[in-house]
Short mmCIF file of C-alpha atoms and ligand atoms in Angstrom, two decimals:
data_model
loop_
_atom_site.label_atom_id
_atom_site.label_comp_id
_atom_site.label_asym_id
_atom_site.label_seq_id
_atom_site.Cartn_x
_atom_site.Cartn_y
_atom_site.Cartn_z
CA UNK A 1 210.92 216.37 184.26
CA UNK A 2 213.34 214.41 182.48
CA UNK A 3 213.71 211.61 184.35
CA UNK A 4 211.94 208.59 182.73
CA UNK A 5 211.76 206.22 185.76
CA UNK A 6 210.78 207.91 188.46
CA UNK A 7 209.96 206.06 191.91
CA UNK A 8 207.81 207.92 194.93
CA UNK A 9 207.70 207.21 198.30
CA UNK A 10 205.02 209.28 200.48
CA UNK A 11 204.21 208.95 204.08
CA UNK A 12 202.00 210.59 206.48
CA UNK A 13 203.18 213.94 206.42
CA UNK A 14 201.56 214.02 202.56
CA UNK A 15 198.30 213.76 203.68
CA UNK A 16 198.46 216.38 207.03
CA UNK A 17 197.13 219.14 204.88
CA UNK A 18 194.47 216.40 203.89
CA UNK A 19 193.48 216.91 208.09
CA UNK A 20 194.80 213.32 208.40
CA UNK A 21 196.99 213.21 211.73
CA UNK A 22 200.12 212.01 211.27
CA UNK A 23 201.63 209.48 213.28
CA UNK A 24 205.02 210.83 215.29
CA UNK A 25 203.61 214.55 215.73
CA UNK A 26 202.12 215.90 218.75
CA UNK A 27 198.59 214.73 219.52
CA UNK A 28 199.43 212.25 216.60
CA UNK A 29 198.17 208.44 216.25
CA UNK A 30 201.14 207.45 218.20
CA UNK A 31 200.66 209.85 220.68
CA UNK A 32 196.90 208.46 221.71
CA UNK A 33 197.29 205.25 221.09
CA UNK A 34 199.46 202.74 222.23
CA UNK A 35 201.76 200.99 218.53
CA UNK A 36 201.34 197.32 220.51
CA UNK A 37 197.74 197.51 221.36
CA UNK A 38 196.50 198.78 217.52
CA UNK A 39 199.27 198.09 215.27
CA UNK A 40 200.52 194.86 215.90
CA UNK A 41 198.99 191.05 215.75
CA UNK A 42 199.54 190.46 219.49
CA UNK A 43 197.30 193.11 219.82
CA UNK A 44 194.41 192.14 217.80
CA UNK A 45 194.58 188.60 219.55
CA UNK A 46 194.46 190.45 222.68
CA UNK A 47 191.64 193.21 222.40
CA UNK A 48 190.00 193.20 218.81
CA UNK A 49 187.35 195.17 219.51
CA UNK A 50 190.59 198.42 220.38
CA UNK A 51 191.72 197.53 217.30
CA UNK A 52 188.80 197.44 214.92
CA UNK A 53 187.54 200.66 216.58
CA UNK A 54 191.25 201.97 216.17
CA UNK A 55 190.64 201.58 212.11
CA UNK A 56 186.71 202.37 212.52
CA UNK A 57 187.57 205.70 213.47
CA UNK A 58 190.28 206.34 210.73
CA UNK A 59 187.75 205.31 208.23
CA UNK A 60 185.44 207.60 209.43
CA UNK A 61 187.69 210.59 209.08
CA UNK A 62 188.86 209.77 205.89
CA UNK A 63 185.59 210.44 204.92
CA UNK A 64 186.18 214.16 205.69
CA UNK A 65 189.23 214.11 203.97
CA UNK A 66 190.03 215.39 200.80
CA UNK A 67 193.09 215.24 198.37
CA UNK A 68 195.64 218.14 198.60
CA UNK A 69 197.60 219.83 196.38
CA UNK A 70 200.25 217.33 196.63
CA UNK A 71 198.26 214.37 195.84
CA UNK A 72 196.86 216.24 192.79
CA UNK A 73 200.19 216.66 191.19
CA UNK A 74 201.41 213.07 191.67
CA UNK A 75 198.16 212.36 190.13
CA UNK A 76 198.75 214.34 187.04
CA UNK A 77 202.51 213.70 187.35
CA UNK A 78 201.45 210.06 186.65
CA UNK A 79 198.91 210.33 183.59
CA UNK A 80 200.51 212.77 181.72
CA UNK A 81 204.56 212.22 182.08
CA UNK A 82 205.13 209.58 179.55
CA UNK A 83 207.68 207.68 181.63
CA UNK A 84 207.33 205.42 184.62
CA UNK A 85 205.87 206.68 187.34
CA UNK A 86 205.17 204.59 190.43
CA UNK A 87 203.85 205.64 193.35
CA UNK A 88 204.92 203.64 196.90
CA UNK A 89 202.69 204.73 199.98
CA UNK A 90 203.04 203.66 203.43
CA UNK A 91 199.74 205.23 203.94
CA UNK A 92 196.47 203.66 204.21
CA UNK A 93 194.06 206.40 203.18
CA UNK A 94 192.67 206.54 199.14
CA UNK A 95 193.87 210.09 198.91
CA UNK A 96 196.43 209.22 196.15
CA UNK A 97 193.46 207.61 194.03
CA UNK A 98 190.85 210.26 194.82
CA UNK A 99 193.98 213.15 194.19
CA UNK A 100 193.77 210.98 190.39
CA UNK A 101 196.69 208.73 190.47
CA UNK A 102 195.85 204.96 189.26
CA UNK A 103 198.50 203.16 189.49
CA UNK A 104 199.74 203.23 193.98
CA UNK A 105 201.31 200.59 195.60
CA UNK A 106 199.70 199.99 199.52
CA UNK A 107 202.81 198.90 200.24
CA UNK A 108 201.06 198.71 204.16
CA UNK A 109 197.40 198.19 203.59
CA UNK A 110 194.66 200.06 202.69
CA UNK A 111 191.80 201.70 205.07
CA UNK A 112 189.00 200.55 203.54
CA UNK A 113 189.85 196.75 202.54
CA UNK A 114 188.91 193.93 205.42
CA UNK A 115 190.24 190.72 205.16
CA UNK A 116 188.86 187.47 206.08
CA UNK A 117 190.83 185.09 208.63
CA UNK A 118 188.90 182.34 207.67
CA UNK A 119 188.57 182.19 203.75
CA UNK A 120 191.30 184.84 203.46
CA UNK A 121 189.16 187.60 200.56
CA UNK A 122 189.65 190.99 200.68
CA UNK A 123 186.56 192.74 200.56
CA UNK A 124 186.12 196.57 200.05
CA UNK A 125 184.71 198.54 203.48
CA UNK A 126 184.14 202.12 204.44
CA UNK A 127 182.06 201.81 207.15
CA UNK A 128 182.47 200.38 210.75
CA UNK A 129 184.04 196.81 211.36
CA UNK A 130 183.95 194.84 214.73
CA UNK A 131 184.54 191.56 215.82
CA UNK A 132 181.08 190.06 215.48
CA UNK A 133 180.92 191.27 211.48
CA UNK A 134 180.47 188.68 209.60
CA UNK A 135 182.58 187.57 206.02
CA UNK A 136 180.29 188.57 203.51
CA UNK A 137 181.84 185.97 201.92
CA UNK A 138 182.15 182.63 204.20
CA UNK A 139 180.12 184.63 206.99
CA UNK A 140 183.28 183.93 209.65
CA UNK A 141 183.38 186.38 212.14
CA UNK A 142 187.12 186.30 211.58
CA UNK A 143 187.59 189.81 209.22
CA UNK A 144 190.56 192.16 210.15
CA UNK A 145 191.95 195.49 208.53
CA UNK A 146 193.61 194.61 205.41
CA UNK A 147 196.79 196.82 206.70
CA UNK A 148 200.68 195.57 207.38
CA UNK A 149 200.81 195.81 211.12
CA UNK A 150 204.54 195.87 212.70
CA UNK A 151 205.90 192.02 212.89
CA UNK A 152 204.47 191.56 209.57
CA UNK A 153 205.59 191.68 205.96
CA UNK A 154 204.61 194.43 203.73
CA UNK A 155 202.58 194.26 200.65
CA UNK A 156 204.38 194.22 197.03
CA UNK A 157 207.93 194.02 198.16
CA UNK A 158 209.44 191.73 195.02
CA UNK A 159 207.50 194.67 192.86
CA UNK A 160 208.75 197.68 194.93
CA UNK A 161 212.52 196.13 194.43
CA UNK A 162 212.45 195.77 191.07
CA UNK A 163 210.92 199.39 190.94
CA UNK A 164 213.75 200.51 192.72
CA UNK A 165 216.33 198.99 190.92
CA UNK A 166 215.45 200.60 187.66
CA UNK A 167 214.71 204.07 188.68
CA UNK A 168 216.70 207.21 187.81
CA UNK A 169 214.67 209.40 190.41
CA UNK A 170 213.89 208.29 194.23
CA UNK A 171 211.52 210.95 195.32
CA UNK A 172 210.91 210.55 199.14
CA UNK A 173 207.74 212.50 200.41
CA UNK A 174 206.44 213.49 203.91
CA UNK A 175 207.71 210.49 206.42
CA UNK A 176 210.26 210.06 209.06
CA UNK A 177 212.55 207.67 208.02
CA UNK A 178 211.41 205.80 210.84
CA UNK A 179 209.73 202.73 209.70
CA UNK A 180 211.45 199.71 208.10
CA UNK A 181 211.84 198.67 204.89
CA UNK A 182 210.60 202.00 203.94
CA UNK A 183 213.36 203.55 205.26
CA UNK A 184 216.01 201.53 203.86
CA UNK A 185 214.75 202.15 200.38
CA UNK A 186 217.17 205.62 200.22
CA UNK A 187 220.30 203.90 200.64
CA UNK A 188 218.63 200.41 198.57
CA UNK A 189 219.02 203.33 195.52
CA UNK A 190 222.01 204.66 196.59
CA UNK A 191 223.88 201.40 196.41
CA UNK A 192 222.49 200.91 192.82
CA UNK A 193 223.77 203.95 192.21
CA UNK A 194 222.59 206.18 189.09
CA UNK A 195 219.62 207.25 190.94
CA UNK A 196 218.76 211.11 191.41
CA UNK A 197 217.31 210.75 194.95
CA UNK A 198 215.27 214.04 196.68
CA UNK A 199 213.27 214.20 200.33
CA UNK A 200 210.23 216.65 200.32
CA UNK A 201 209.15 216.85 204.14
CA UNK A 202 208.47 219.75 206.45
CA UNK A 203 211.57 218.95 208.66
CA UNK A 204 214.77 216.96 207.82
CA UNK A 205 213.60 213.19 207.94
CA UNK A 206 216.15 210.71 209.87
CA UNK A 207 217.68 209.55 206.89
CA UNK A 208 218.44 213.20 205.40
CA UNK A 209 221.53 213.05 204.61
CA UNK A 210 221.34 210.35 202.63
CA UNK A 211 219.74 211.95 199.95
CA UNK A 212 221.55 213.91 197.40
CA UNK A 213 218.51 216.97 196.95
CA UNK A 214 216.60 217.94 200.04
CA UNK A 215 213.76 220.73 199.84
CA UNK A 216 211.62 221.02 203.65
CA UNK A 217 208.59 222.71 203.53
CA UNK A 218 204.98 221.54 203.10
CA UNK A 219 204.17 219.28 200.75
CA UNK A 220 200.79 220.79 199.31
CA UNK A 221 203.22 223.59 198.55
CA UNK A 222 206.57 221.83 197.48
CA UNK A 223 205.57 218.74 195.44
CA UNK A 224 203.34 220.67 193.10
CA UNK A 225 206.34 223.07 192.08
CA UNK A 226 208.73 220.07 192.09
CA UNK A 227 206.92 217.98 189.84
CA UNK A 228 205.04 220.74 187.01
C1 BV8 B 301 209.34 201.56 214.53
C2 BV8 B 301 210.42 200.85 213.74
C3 BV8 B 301 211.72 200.89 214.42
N1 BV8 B 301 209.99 199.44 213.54
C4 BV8 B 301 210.06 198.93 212.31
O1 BV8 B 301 210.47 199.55 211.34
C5 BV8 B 301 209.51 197.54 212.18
C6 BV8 B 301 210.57 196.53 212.64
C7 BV8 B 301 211.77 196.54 211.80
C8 BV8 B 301 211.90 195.88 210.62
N2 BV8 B 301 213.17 196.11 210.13
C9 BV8 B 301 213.83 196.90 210.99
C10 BV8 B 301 215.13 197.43 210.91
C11 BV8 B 301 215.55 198.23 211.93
C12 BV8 B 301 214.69 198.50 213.02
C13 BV8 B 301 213.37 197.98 213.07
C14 BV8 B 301 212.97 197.20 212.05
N3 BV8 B 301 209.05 197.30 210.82
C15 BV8 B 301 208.09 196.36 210.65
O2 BV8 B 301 207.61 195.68 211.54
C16 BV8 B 301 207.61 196.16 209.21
C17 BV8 B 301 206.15 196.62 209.04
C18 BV8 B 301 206.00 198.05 209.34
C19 BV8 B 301 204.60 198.53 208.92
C20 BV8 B 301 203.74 198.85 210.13
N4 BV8 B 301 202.47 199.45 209.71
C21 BV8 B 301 202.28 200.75 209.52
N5 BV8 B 301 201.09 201.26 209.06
C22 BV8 B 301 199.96 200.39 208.76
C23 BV8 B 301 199.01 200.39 209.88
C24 BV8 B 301 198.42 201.76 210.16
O3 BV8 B 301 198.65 202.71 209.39
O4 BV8 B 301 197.71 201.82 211.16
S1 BV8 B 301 203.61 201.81 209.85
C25 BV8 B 301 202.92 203.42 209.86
O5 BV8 B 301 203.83 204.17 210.59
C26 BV8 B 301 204.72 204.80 209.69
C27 BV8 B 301 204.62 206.24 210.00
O6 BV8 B 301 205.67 206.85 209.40
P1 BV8 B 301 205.42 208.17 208.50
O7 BV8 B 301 204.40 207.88 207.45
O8 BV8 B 301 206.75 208.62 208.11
O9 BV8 B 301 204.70 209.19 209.52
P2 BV8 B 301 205.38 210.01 210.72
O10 BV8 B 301 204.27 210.58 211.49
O11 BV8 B 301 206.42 209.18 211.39
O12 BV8 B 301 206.18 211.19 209.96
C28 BV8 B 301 205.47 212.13 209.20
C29 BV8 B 301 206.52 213.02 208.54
O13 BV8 B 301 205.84 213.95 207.71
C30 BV8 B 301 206.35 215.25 207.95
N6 BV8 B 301 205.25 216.19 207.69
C31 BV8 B 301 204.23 216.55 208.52
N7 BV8 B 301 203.40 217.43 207.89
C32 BV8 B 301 203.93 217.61 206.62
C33 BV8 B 301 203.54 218.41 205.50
N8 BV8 B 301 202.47 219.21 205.52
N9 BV8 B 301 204.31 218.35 204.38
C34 BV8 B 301 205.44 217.56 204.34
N10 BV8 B 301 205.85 216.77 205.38
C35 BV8 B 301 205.09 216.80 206.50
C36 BV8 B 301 206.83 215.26 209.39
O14 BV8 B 301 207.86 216.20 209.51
C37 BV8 B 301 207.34 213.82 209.57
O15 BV8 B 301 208.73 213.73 209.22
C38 BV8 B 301 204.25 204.56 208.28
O16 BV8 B 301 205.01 203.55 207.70
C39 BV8 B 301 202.81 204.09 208.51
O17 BV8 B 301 202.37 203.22 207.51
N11 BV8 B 301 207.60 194.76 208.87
C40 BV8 B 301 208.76 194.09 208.72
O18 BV8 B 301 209.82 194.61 208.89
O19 BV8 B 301 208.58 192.77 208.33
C41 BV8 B 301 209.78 191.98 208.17
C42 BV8 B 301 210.52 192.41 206.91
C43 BV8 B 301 211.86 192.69 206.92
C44 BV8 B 301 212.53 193.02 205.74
C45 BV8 B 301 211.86 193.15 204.54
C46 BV8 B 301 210.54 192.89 204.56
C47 BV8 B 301 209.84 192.55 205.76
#
């Protein structure tokens, strides 16, 4: 590849051949669970118990999950190219990492990270969380998922700017276009200006047209020929 600056955003739809549901499909996340009561601070406050058995339940599927085709090339895409390449997920499985990449911004959280309400660490966590866990750190029973829920900032943003004002390729990879700032980030490149930009998604994404390249298909498939 001869770009030398190369920016990815993935979503969901990268890790549905993984056997992660996405969010928007049928049967999805969305689809069984209600955004306000799981994904939101309102609705932590009012039923934490949903909540941390909401992200109890994704953790324990993740352990079934494996990295697929797609991950793997990013991974190798980001060892052996030679230039920059970063990787932005909104996703909050460790599929990027196991699939071999190092270097991926969480730009919403990660599955298996708690944080503490009380002394405010991060701690590391694959197993089951509820509200009577205590800190392993101050002991507070006070932990939550370490993810961005909607109302809240996202992780790395100053970072994921400046990543996206230098880049000569914006690859975009399996999401909806749904969810903001993600889904500004296509037209923050365009207005910069000398970036190649390129969605890889099954089906056109909202914000298709914005991009200049657009290949639909699956991902496991498409990425790997993209990027070797
Ligand atoms: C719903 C939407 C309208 N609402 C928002 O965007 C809100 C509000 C908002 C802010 N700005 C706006 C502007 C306009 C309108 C609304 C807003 N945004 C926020 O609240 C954000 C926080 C949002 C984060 C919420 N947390 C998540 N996740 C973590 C938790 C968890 O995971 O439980 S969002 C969660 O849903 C989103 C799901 O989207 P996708 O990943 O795209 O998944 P989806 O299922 O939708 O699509 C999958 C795609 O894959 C494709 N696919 C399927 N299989 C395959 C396959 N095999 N291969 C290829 N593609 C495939 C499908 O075709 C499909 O297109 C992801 O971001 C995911 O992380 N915070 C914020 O804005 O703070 C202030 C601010 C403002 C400015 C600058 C900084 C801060």
């Amino acid at each position: 590849m001869r770009h030398q600056n190369i920016v990815i955003l993935t979503g969901a739809g990268i890790s549905a051949e993984s056997g992660l549901s996405t969010f928007r499909e049928e049967g999805g996340l969305w689809d069984r669970h209600r955004i306000e009561d799981v994904a939101t601070p309102e609705g932590f406050v009012r039923d934490p118990d949903l909540v941390h058995e909401f992200y109890s339940t994704r953790r324990r599927q993740l352990k079934t999950a494996s990295p697929n085709p797609a991950h793997i090339a990013l991974g190798r895409l980001q060892r052996e190219h030679g230039g920059q390449v970063s990787i932005v997920t909104q996703n909050v499985d460790d599929l990027h990492e196991r699939g071999g990449a190092s270097d991926v911004i969480h730009m919403h959280g990660e599955l298996k990270k708690l944080r503490c309400g009380a002394c405010h660490r991060v701690h590391v966590w694959d197993g089951v969380c509820a509200t009577d866990t205590p800190c392993p750190a101050c002991h507070a029973k006070a932990l939550r998922p370490h993810v961005v829920w909607f109302g809240e900032m996202p992780f790395d943003m100053d970072r994921i700017m400046a990543l996206l004002a230098d880049c000569d390729l914006f690859m975009s990879i399996g999401t909806s276009g749904q969810v903001y700032p993600a889904a500004g980030f296509v037209s923050e490149v365009r207005q910069i200006g000398h970036a190649h930009t390129v969605e890889i998604n099954l089906e056109p994404s909202d914000g298709a047209s914005l991009f200049a390249e657009r290949r639909h298909g699956p991902a496991g498939t498409l990425v790997p020929a993209y990027v070797e």
